Amino acid sequence: MNLIHDLIFDYTLRNVALGSAILGVVSGVLGCFAVLRRQGLMGDALSHAALPGVCLAYMATHSKSPVVLMIGAALAGLIGMAIILLVERRTRIDPGSALGIVLTVFFGFGVVLLTVIQKGNDANQAGLDKFLFGQAAALVSDQVTTMAIVGGAALFVVGLLYKEFKLLAFDTGFAGVLGFRPHFLGGLLTGLLVAAIVIGLNTVGVILMSAMLVAPACAARQWTNRLSAMIGISALVGALAGLSGAIISVLQERVPTGPAIVLLLGAIVAISLLFGSAEGWVWDWIRRRRNRLALPEPSR
Amino acid sequence: MSADLQISLVAVAAGVACALVGVFLVLRRMAMMADAISHSILPGIVAGYVLAHGPNLLLGFLGATASGLLTVVLVEALSKGKLRQDAAIGLVFPILFALGVLVVSKYFANVHIDTDAVLYGEIAFAPFDTVNVAGRDIGPKSFWVLAVLAIVNTGFIAVLYKELKLATFDPGLAASLGFRPALLHYLLMALVAVTTVGAFSAVGAILSVALIIVPPVVASLLTERLPRMIALSVAVGALGAVLGHRVAAWSNVSISGMIATVLGILFGGALLFAPGRGLIAQWSRRRAQKVRFATEMLLVHLATHQETAARDIECSLPHLESELGWDREVAARIVGRAERLGLLEREESLLSLTEAGLRQAYLAAER
């Protein structure tokens, strides 16, 4: 019972738990579309691409306010996304290479900007790079509110355009034939990913963000064939992992929040692959074994 | 040897070693595997540290390579099942990385393994860690590691060139001819892992991934032949390394970051200006096609109506606007162009085909 009391009244625990759960839900929902549209690595690329935006936002405003940095991160993420989509549409370069180029080049440029800022003899800049590497334990309630607003807005758009996004995820060509604009819708849906990434950057950090988007969706996919159910399960898995990861990291000494959440997600995916659906690896193994035993021994 | 020259040499060696394996990785559409490997080697490094009870180059290297290969195996296993490759990659490497971070922060809180420093890389320190042979300083350790890797990768490609080429472009045919594409695949992946490990301790994870992916993609925009693509990749990697280092030294910013930035600029240049494949070439080709098609349409239209009673209406300039759906400006431009080419003649607003124009109209209509 102590835990529930702390969840409500302990400032740190409440913020970390709430922030991680919000991230879990938002990335769980958006991750479903990303995985279905084969954009599982988009999250990884765009979260790295945010670094120069964070640096430029700081250089322009000299403020380390999370909202300012988040806006910078979002703008850089959107530019990165536009380049990836342009390259995918206009050239024969494969999507993976396009992602890799934007990821490394944007991040490298961000590192250059970081050294420029550090040279500026500006005591205020200390810890700027930490914005990208996740420090869930340092979340303050203002940040959690911002996360809730950004995430809520992204989920609202998904709710509004659910039918269109569903069509896009399963049959882009048909969506075009029906008169929807697949490029616009696709860009919008990928743009929403940026919202999830911006929320995730200062919670789990740039590297683990990829798993926040992919893992809940992959786990959910094992249990259902319906998109609506997949989104529901995925959001639930994300929220659960976020919440319990946050609690574990606050209660256990020296367990960082991001890795705790991601390892929990990994365990959930493993269980889902083993037991989820009739084709789960365990059921599959049992069925094959039974079939083998049922066959008569080969005659000599 | 000056520190600057040493850093340049390390960067060029990294560029060459990475570009060589990168070509085949990019052609196999597995570029992001390099990114995954570069992150998931963390638990391997940690395991090496634990086994050796302290920092140990060899065990760290072996551990890192092992966890790089583990990443490949896990991704393959998952993407053969019910996940797609991109999802499998996006799932496996963060989990391995998280495992590494967790172990470091739980049990080695007093040891300094700075996870973000690993990402940024600090090639500027290369000259401080040199190798001594028989009492003589023969240069930075990371240069020798990368030079050996570049030679090993060159040897691998030279010996197995035919097999690699076949297995990359047509794995099915390679298998049916009795080569073993899977074995070759794992060999290549092992080299990618070893190269990433070697490059990443010298130049950082992100730059080593940039050096693996960007030069081959730039090369693929410029040529369609594999040998040329390999040579160009190596050249682009080395050029990016040298230029990036020069600019960084001059403006005193992160060398690794600047090399990645310069590679990005090279990519942007190739993307825009590459002959044939580049965006500008595509754009001007599309424009030329539009003009040519419009001219042919005009010629065929005139040829159809010029001997008929409705000639005065059908073949007048204002009528084209409603007939062909052109606005005045387009109509004037296309007609002007055809007139200059001697395909038609104009009296007031009445258009009539010349001999040459009529011939082209028939050619176009026949096609």
XYZ file of C-alpha atoms in Angstrom:
667
model
C 0.000 0.000 0.000
C 2.990 2.189 0.594
C 3.674 2.123 -3.123
C 0.256 3.503 -4.026
C 0.632 6.187 -1.379
C 4.019 7.152 -2.803
C 2.724 7.118 -6.369
C 0.221 9.784 -5.424
C 2.168 11.850 -2.920
C 5.866 11.387 -3.703
C 6.772 14.190 -6.121
C 9.632 12.403 -7.931
C 7.949 9.039 -8.207
C 4.700 10.597 -9.370
C 6.359 12.593 -12.133
C 8.582 9.768 -13.337
C 5.754 7.239 -13.306
C 3.266 9.556 -14.974
C 5.764 10.759 -17.586
C 6.860 7.221 -18.475
C 3.270 5.991 -18.659
C 2.286 8.867 -20.977
C 5.268 8.113 -23.187
C 4.326 4.420 -23.160
C 0.771 5.091 -24.337
C 1.700 7.618 -27.048
C 4.578 5.617 -28.461
C 2.550 2.417 -28.166
C -0.198 3.833 -30.376
C 2.052 5.544 -32.926
C 4.458 2.597 -32.939
C 1.695 0.343 -34.307
C 1.460 2.443 -37.460
C 5.232 2.734 -37.723
C 5.690 -1.044 -37.509
C 2.874 -1.779 -39.949
C 4.275 0.744 -42.436
C 7.794 -0.731 -42.154
C 9.094 2.385 -40.506
C 10.338 0.608 -37.407
C 13.661 2.412 -37.580
C 12.216 5.837 -38.336
C 12.046 6.538 -34.592
C 15.737 5.819 -34.178
C 16.704 8.086 -37.079
C 14.456 10.978 -36.119
C 15.426 10.928 -32.460
C 19.090 11.250 -33.437
C 18.185 13.926 -35.969
C 16.781 16.042 -33.137
C 20.222 16.917 -31.715
C 21.073 19.847 -34.042
C 17.601 21.261 -33.427
C 18.169 21.187 -29.676
C 21.536 22.934 -30.119
C 20.195 25.595 -32.500
C 17.204 26.264 -30.231
C 19.611 26.833 -27.364
C 21.914 29.022 -29.452
C 18.978 31.157 -30.577
C 17.375 31.634 -27.174
C 20.066 30.842 -24.577
C 17.345 29.084 -22.690
C 17.380 25.505 -21.477
C 13.661 25.425 -20.911
C 12.388 22.002 -21.990
C 9.663 23.555 -24.136
C 12.166 25.578 -26.183
C 14.438 22.567 -26.629
C 11.470 20.376 -27.533
C 10.413 22.795 -30.270
C 13.955 22.768 -31.663
C 14.049 18.971 -31.504
C 10.699 18.713 -33.263
C 11.723 21.073 -36.081
C 14.981 19.205 -36.716
C 13.091 15.898 -36.584
C 10.597 17.149 -39.166
C 13.358 18.368 -41.492
C 15.099 14.995 -41.157
C 11.819 13.269 -41.940
C 11.249 15.426 -45.018
C 14.696 14.509 -46.346
C 14.132 10.788 -45.717
C 10.755 10.843 -47.464
C 12.159 12.864 -50.385
C 15.044 10.449 -50.879
C 12.704 7.439 -50.638
C 10.325 8.910 -53.211
C 12.743 10.350 -55.697
C 15.718 7.989 -55.756
C 16.481 4.292 -55.733
C 18.344 4.593 -52.440
C 16.766 2.079 -50.083
C 14.865 3.386 -47.053
C 17.357 1.937 -44.586
C 20.257 3.839 -46.141
C 18.221 7.050 -46.211
C 17.511 6.639 -42.495
C 21.146 5.883 -41.750
C 22.375 8.946 -43.610
C 19.984 11.365 -41.939
C 20.673 9.780 -38.544
C 24.448 10.024 -38.684
C 24.785 13.304 -40.557
C 22.271 15.210 -38.432
C 23.742 13.789 -35.238
C 27.278 14.574 -36.380
C 26.268 18.138 -37.185
C 24.643 18.352 -33.751
C 27.903 17.251 -32.132
C 29.688 20.020 -34.070
C 27.153 22.548 -32.749
C 27.632 21.204 -29.213
C 31.347 21.919 -29.401
C 30.599 25.394 -30.767
C 28.299 26.046 -27.804
C 30.837 24.674 -25.334
C 33.505 26.983 -26.732
C 31.257 29.967 -26.065
C 32.330 30.101 -22.403
C 28.721 29.955 -21.389
C 28.280 28.383 -17.970
C 24.578 27.942 -18.586
C 25.113 25.358 -21.329
C 26.275 22.588 -18.985
C 24.057 19.542 -19.283
C 22.557 20.535 -22.620
C 23.585 17.213 -24.145
C 21.818 15.432 -21.295
C 18.538 16.567 -22.828
C 18.965 13.839 -25.411
C 20.067 11.040 -23.148
C 17.060 10.726 -20.934
C 16.924 11.660 -17.303
C 13.477 10.525 -16.312
C 14.385 10.888 -12.638
C 14.757 14.634 -13.177
C 11.320 15.150 -14.732
C 9.445 18.065 -13.197
C 5.696 18.463 -13.217
C 5.760 21.197 -15.883
C 7.511 18.782 -18.223
C 4.983 16.060 -17.517
C 2.191 18.516 -18.327
C 3.879 19.430 -21.633
C 4.318 15.737 -22.438
C 0.638 15.119 -21.746
C -0.420 18.010 -24.000
C 1.860 17.061 -26.920
C 1.019 13.369 -26.607
C -2.683 14.062 -26.216
C -2.659 16.210 -29.355
C -0.923 13.449 -31.324
C -3.431 10.848 -30.120
C -6.296 13.215 -30.962
C -5.095 13.455 -34.565
C -4.842 9.654 -34.757
C -8.413 9.375 -33.468
C -9.617 11.954 -35.960
C -7.957 10.312 -38.979
C -8.139 6.702 -37.776
C -9.938 5.421 -40.876
C -7.484 7.164 -43.236
C -4.415 5.980 -41.329
C -5.719 2.431 -41.217
C -6.211 2.407 -44.973
C -2.775 3.915 -45.469
C -1.099 1.318 -43.247
C -2.551 -1.638 -45.128
C -3.058 -0.472 -48.705
C -1.381 2.773 -49.667
C -2.145 2.315 -53.355
C -5.866 1.832 -52.685
C -5.881 4.934 -50.475
C -4.535 6.896 -53.442
C -7.161 5.435 -55.783
C -9.944 6.399 -53.372
C -8.788 10.005 -53.586
C -6.995 10.326 -50.272
C -3.569 11.858 -50.526
C -1.167 9.109 -49.442
C 1.929 11.309 -49.467
C 0.268 13.933 -47.315
C -1.257 11.386 -44.920
C 1.993 9.426 -44.747
C 3.933 12.576 -43.979
C 1.421 13.521 -41.302
C 1.542 10.094 -39.670
C 5.331 10.085 -39.681
C 5.247 13.658 -38.379
C 3.213 12.438 -35.411
C 6.085 10.064 -34.642
C 8.170 13.179 -34.073
C 5.754 14.151 -31.305
C 6.298 10.800 -29.568
C 10.056 11.152 -30.006
C 10.137 14.650 -28.541
C 8.269 13.354 -25.511
C 10.611 10.392 -25.244
C 13.928 12.204 -25.578
C 14.145 13.459 -22.035
C 12.547 10.353 -20.570
C 14.302 7.326 -22.064
C 16.795 9.073 -24.343
C 17.742 9.004 -27.963
C 19.001 5.414 -28.236
C 16.257 3.606 -26.374
C 13.481 5.575 -28.092
C 13.506 3.062 -30.924
C 12.399 0.269 -28.594
C 9.640 2.412 -27.087
C 8.048 2.655 -30.520
C 8.732 -0.828 -31.850
C 8.446 -3.139 -28.839
C 4.841 -2.524 -27.683
C 3.583 -2.801 -31.267
C 5.515 -6.027 -31.907
C 4.219 -7.533 -28.679
C 0.637 -6.510 -29.452
C 0.882 -7.854 -32.998
C 1.433 -11.358 -31.606
C -1.903 -11.387 -29.793
C -4.306 -10.065 -32.406
C -4.972 -9.538 -36.090
C -7.216 -6.503 -35.618
C -5.728 -3.015 -35.810
C -7.980 -1.553 -33.111
C -7.119 -4.351 -30.679
C -3.431 -4.104 -31.606
C -3.409 -0.391 -30.793
C -5.200 -0.999 -27.503
C -2.848 -3.767 -26.403
C 0.172 -1.813 -27.570
C -0.838 1.280 -25.581
C -1.460 -0.902 -22.551
C 1.910 -2.648 -22.880
C 3.656 0.697 -23.281
C 1.911 2.184 -20.262
C 2.535 -0.883 -18.102
C 6.213 -1.091 -18.993
C 6.600 2.658 -18.528
C 4.910 2.639 -15.150
C 6.634 -0.423 -13.728
C 10.017 0.559 -15.159
C 9.694 3.938 -13.484
C 8.689 2.403 -10.157
C 11.531 -0.133 -10.237
C 14.088 2.547 -11.051
C 12.942 4.775 -8.222
C 12.792 1.967 -5.660
C 16.015 0.203 -6.689
C 19.273 1.992 -6.309
C 21.257 2.825 -9.418
C 18.781 1.416 -11.922
C 18.245 4.039 -14.663
C 14.650 4.453 -15.829
C 15.147 4.132 -19.602
C 16.974 0.798 -19.564
C 14.553 -0.569 -16.946
C 11.575 0.236 -19.191
C 13.249 -1.161 -22.306
C 14.293 -4.416 -20.631
C 10.743 -4.894 -19.340
C 9.470 -4.298 -22.867
C 11.967 -6.874 -24.132
C 10.615 -9.419 -21.665
C 7.026 -8.692 -22.744
C 7.954 -9.112 -26.420
C 9.700 -12.404 -25.648
C 6.632 -13.731 -23.790
C 4.399 -12.578 -26.643
C 6.557 -14.319 -29.250
C 6.538 -17.514 -27.203
C 2.894 -17.670 -26.188
C 0.946 -15.078 -28.164
C -1.342 -16.331 -30.953
C -1.771 -19.897 -32.110
C 1.557 -19.637 -33.970
C 3.513 -18.710 -30.824
C 6.837 -20.478 -30.694
C 5.862 -22.695 -27.732
C 2.549 -23.841 -29.221
C 4.274 -24.300 -32.539
C 6.906 -26.515 -30.964
C 4.329 -28.605 -29.108
C 2.242 -29.042 -32.231
C 5.201 -30.123 -34.301
C 6.315 -32.571 -31.652
C 2.850 -34.082 -31.435
C 2.708 -34.431 -35.213
C 6.053 -36.152 -35.236
C 4.979 -38.626 -32.576
C 1.718 -39.268 -34.428
C 3.588 -40.291 -37.589
C 4.486 -43.973 -37.753
C 8.164 -44.893 -37.502
C 9.700 -45.158 -40.962
C 9.793 -48.811 -42.015
C 13.134 -50.363 -42.778
C 54.751 13.068 -37.140
C 52.513 15.984 -36.174
C 49.349 15.311 -34.197
C 47.244 16.690 -37.059
C 48.770 14.328 -39.593
C 48.268 11.398 -37.207
C 44.595 12.242 -36.736
C 44.184 12.572 -40.495
C 45.745 9.153 -41.010
C 43.459 7.549 -38.414
C 40.406 9.153 -40.013
C 41.396 8.065 -43.527
C 42.112 4.512 -42.368
C 38.680 4.426 -40.692
C 37.065 5.797 -43.842
C 38.692 3.177 -46.079
C 38.004 0.215 -43.774
C 34.369 1.202 -43.268
C 33.595 2.053 -46.897
C 34.823 -1.371 -48.064
C 32.319 -3.359 -45.997
C 29.738 -0.599 -46.337
C 29.379 -1.140 -50.089
C 28.033 -4.658 -49.628
C 25.958 -3.743 -46.590
C 24.245 -0.920 -48.486
C 23.727 -3.055 -51.602
C 22.098 -5.700 -49.422
C 19.767 -3.026 -48.046
C 21.009 -3.632 -44.526
C 22.561 -0.247 -43.805
C 20.801 0.118 -40.486
C 22.417 -3.110 -39.290
C 25.599 -1.063 -38.927
C 23.769 1.345 -36.651
C 22.374 -1.528 -34.614
C 25.773 -3.196 -34.249
C 27.467 0.053 -33.257
C 25.106 0.392 -30.292
C 24.700 -3.200 -29.259
C 28.414 -3.795 -28.771
C 28.161 -2.035 -25.403
C 27.203 -5.160 -23.398
C 30.065 -7.023 -25.101
C 32.540 -4.371 -24.016
C 31.124 -4.558 -20.504
C 31.383 -8.360 -20.521
C 35.005 -8.101 -21.634
C 35.630 -5.663 -18.797
C 34.067 -8.057 -16.277
C 35.976 -11.103 -17.547
C 39.305 -9.288 -17.503
C 38.625 -7.571 -14.162
C 39.491 -4.270 -15.798
C 40.066 -2.667 -19.150
C 41.549 -5.165 -21.587
C 41.881 -4.437 -25.278
C 41.674 -8.003 -26.558
C 38.773 -9.187 -24.374
C 36.903 -5.952 -24.987
C 37.381 -6.403 -28.718
C 36.263 -10.045 -28.607
C 33.273 -9.253 -26.407
C 32.207 -6.390 -28.630
C 32.520 -8.490 -31.767
C 30.589 -11.316 -30.139
C 27.710 -9.069 -29.149
C 27.764 -7.504 -32.619
C 27.326 -10.974 -34.104
C 24.686 -11.817 -31.515
C 22.747 -8.795 -32.799
C 22.935 -10.119 -36.351
C 21.818 -13.612 -35.310
C 18.944 -12.297 -33.195
C 17.730 -9.959 -35.942
C 17.869 -12.787 -38.495
C 16.007 -15.171 -36.187
C 13.303 -12.630 -35.414
C 12.834 -11.438 -38.973
C 12.483 -15.010 -40.220
C 9.562 -15.307 -37.823
C 6.749 -12.881 -37.464
C 8.594 -9.571 -37.314
C 9.887 -7.577 -40.249
C 13.551 -6.755 -40.461
C 13.212 -3.084 -39.569
C 11.164 -3.906 -36.475
C 13.584 -6.665 -35.493
C 16.556 -4.294 -35.713
C 14.711 -1.542 -33.875
C 13.904 -3.987 -31.104
C 17.151 -5.884 -30.638
C 19.762 -3.163 -30.362
C 18.046 -0.949 -27.773
C 17.474 -3.989 -25.577
C 21.135 -5.017 -25.748
C 22.196 -1.413 -25.217
C 19.841 -1.105 -22.232
C 21.365 -4.259 -20.786
C 24.819 -2.727 -21.091
C 23.766 0.577 -19.546
C 22.010 -1.220 -16.695
C 25.039 -3.349 -15.820
C 27.345 -0.332 -15.998
C 25.222 1.858 -13.753
C 24.368 -0.931 -11.318
C 27.787 -2.483 -10.770
C 30.361 -0.072 -12.151
C 29.048 3.243 -10.912
C 32.598 4.190 -9.942
C 34.096 3.204 -13.302
C 34.012 5.821 -15.971
C 32.322 4.363 -19.048
C 30.592 7.420 -20.390
C 27.864 6.151 -22.681
C 27.396 9.393 -24.567
C 31.132 9.951 -24.992
C 31.186 6.552 -26.683
C 28.608 7.853 -29.147
C 30.327 11.130 -29.957
C 33.775 9.611 -30.175
C 36.966 11.525 -29.650
C 39.404 10.995 -32.440
C 41.414 13.972 -31.168
C 42.880 11.706 -28.476
C 44.280 9.243 -31.024
C 47.856 10.651 -31.012
C 48.119 10.105 -27.248
C 47.777 6.348 -27.511
C 50.664 5.179 -29.642
C 52.376 1.869 -30.327
C 56.032 1.291 -29.562
C 58.002 -1.267 -31.539
C 61.555 -1.913 -30.359
C 61.507 1.341 -28.440
C 60.401 3.415 -31.394
C 57.098 5.207 -31.570
C 55.405 4.054 -34.789
C 52.197 6.070 -34.545
C 48.733 5.901 -33.024
C 47.425 2.493 -32.012
C 44.035 3.162 -33.598
C 45.704 3.829 -36.957
C 47.334 0.404 -36.938
C 44.111 -1.315 -35.868
C 42.190 0.380 -38.671
C 44.932 -0.154 -41.242
C 44.912 -3.885 -40.486
C 41.119 -3.894 -40.766
C 41.297 -2.089 -44.114
C 43.758 -4.712 -45.388
C 41.636 -7.596 -44.082
C 38.518 -6.122 -45.714
C 40.355 -5.576 -49.001
C 41.595 -9.163 -48.892
C 38.106 -10.453 -48.159
C 36.642 -8.596 -51.132
C 39.525 -9.526 -53.433
C 39.384 -13.237 -52.625
C 35.600 -13.613 -52.571
C 34.714 -10.897 -55.100
C 32.813 -13.123 -57.515
C 30.919 -14.892 -54.735
C 30.081 -11.638 -52.950
C 28.832 -10.029 -56.135
C 26.609 -12.973 -56.989
C 25.259 -13.441 -53.460
C 24.521 -9.720 -53.175
C 22.640 -9.294 -56.422
C 21.034 -12.729 -56.721
C 21.194 -14.835 -53.547
C 18.820 -17.410 -55.031
C 21.071 -18.061 -58.003
C 24.127 -18.124 -55.732
C 22.521 -20.826 -53.595
C 21.437 -22.915 -56.557
C 24.932 -22.718 -58.071
C 26.273 -24.280 -54.891
C 27.771 -21.211 -53.236
C 26.687 -20.708 -49.680
C 25.145 -17.212 -49.480
C 24.272 -17.651 -45.795
C 27.863 -18.439 -44.866
C 29.071 -15.493 -46.916
C 26.450 -13.300 -45.279
C 27.695 -14.147 -41.808
C 31.308 -13.654 -42.860
C 30.418 -10.210 -44.147
C 28.473 -9.431 -40.982
C 31.396 -10.566 -38.855
C 33.620 -8.166 -40.777
C 31.074 -5.373 -40.338
C 31.050 -6.052 -36.601
C 34.843 -6.162 -36.306
C 35.204 -3.032 -38.450
C 32.590 -1.177 -36.429
C 34.317 -2.133 -33.180
C 37.692 -1.031 -34.513
C 36.386 2.223 -35.941
C 34.183 3.062 -33.038
C 36.918 3.065 -30.427
C 38.822 5.498 -32.655
C 36.152 7.755 -34.084
C 32.960 7.055 -32.106
C 29.858 5.043 -32.871
C 28.009 7.600 -34.950
C 30.926 8.439 -37.216
C 31.742 4.793 -37.794
C 28.155 4.258 -38.944
C 28.345 7.375 -41.130
C 31.563 6.071 -42.706
C 29.919 2.716 -43.435
C 26.691 4.062 -44.956
C 27.286 7.454 -46.577
C 30.230 6.821 -48.970
C 28.639 3.754 -50.635
C 25.348 5.596 -51.097
C 27.152 8.579 -52.656
C 28.987 6.138 -54.933
C 25.740 4.377 -55.862
C 24.360 7.704 -57.080
C 27.339 8.143 -59.371
C 27.850 4.708 -60.928
C 26.120 1.442 -61.668
C 29.185 -0.781 -61.817
C 30.349 -2.603 -58.699
C 34.130 -2.153 -59.098
C 33.669 1.567 -59.685
C 31.299 1.771 -56.767
C 33.875 0.177 -54.455
C 36.621 2.509 -55.636
C 34.395 5.585 -55.395
C 33.204 4.621 -51.904
C 36.754 4.357 -50.656
C 37.603 7.686 -52.282
C 34.551 9.436 -50.799
C 35.268 7.984 -47.355
C 38.878 9.161 -47.457
C 37.935 12.569 -48.887
C 35.296 13.091 -46.202
C 37.799 12.137 -43.511
C 40.496 14.526 -44.736
C 38.173 17.456 -45.492
C 36.231 17.009 -42.258
C 39.391 16.945 -40.217
C 40.814 20.040 -41.963
C 37.620 22.038 -41.423
C 37.329 20.893 -37.813
C 40.959 21.737 -37.045
C 40.524 25.142 -38.650
C 37.298 26.003 -36.805
C 38.176 24.078 -33.638
C 35.053 21.925 -33.368
C 34.430 18.178 -32.973
C 36.406 16.272 -35.612
C 34.095 13.249 -35.720
C 31.053 15.484 -35.965
C 32.605 17.547 -38.743
C 33.590 14.472 -40.769
C 29.981 13.259 -40.563
C 28.787 16.729 -41.576
C 31.146 16.864 -44.562
C 29.972 13.392 -45.617
C 26.425 14.752 -45.413
C 27.358 17.675 -47.658
C 28.985 15.277 -50.146
C 25.780 13.225 -50.101
C 23.668 16.348 -50.617
C 25.865 17.343 -53.568
C 25.569 13.905 -55.159
C 21.827 13.786 -54.509
C 21.319 17.113 -56.284
C 23.932 17.057 -59.025
C 24.597 13.395 -59.870
C 24.315 13.013 -63.645
C 21.261 10.970 -64.584
C 20.222 9.986 -61.054
C 20.411 13.349 -59.252
C 17.371 15.418 -58.419
C 18.330 18.237 -60.802
C 18.948 15.821 -63.662
C 15.583 14.170 -62.953
C 13.871 17.532 -62.834
C 15.352 18.814 -66.093
C 14.630 15.486 -67.790
C 11.001 15.665 -66.719
C 10.792 19.261 -67.949
C 12.293 18.408 -71.320
C 9.883 15.490 -71.680
C 6.959 17.764 -70.893
C 7.980 20.266 -73.583
C 8.622 17.533 -76.136
C 5.297 15.872 -75.476
C 3.431 19.191 -75.681
C 5.107 20.011 -79.001
C 4.187 16.622 -80.434
C 0.613 17.059 -79.285
C 0.454 20.428 -81.033
C 1.894 19.030 -84.257
C -0.509 16.083 -84.330
C -3.447 18.369 -83.613
C -2.495 20.695 -86.462
C -1.871 17.791 -88.846
C -5.329 16.382 -88.102
C -7.182 19.596 -88.791
C -5.123 21.518 -91.301
C -6.784 20.052 -94.419
C -10.333 20.226 -93.015
C -13.062 22.846 -93.291
C -12.746 23.760 -89.631
C -9.127 24.744 -90.146
C -9.635 28.422 -89.408
C -10.994 27.621 -85.964
C -9.077 24.476 -85.031
C -5.674 25.770 -86.027
C -5.875 29.188 -84.434
C -3.709 30.044 -81.483
C -6.538 31.039 -79.067
C -8.361 27.761 -79.774
C -5.416 25.742 -78.377
C -6.247 27.040 -74.940
C -9.583 25.226 -74.840
C -8.602 22.301 -77.101
C -5.391 21.216 -75.348
C -6.093 22.707 -71.932
C -3.095 25.034 -72.035
C -3.097 28.480 -70.566
C -2.047 31.364 -72.807
C 1.525 31.443 -71.586
C 2.173 27.731 -72.184
C 0.535 27.885 -75.607
C 2.672 30.879 -76.627
C 5.845 29.194 -75.391
C 5.242 25.855 -77.116
C 4.147 27.514 -80.382
C 7.113 29.881 -80.241
C 9.475 26.959 -79.733
C 7.970 24.982 -82.646
C 8.196 28.075 -84.839
C 11.850 28.557 -83.989
C 12.528 24.921 -84.827
C 10.883 25.494 -88.232
C 8.052 23.059 -87.564
C 5.218 25.485 -88.169
C 4.451 28.916 -89.636
C 2.224 31.607 -88.259
C 0.013 34.175 -89.976
C -1.699 36.389 -87.434
C -3.063 33.696 -85.102
C -3.473 30.993 -87.738
C -0.960 28.136 -87.508
C 0.122 25.871 -90.352
C 2.661 23.039 -90.331
C 5.776 23.174 -92.461
C 7.017 20.167 -94.397
C 9.280 19.199 -91.480
C 6.477 19.716 -88.981
C 4.136 17.436 -90.890
C 6.763 14.728 -91.067
C 7.334 14.896 -87.308
C 3.601 14.830 -86.645
C 3.319 11.566 -88.596
C 6.312 10.122 -86.770
C 4.802 11.047 -83.430
C 1.393 9.660 -84.355
C 2.887 6.380 -85.507
C 4.776 5.831 -82.304
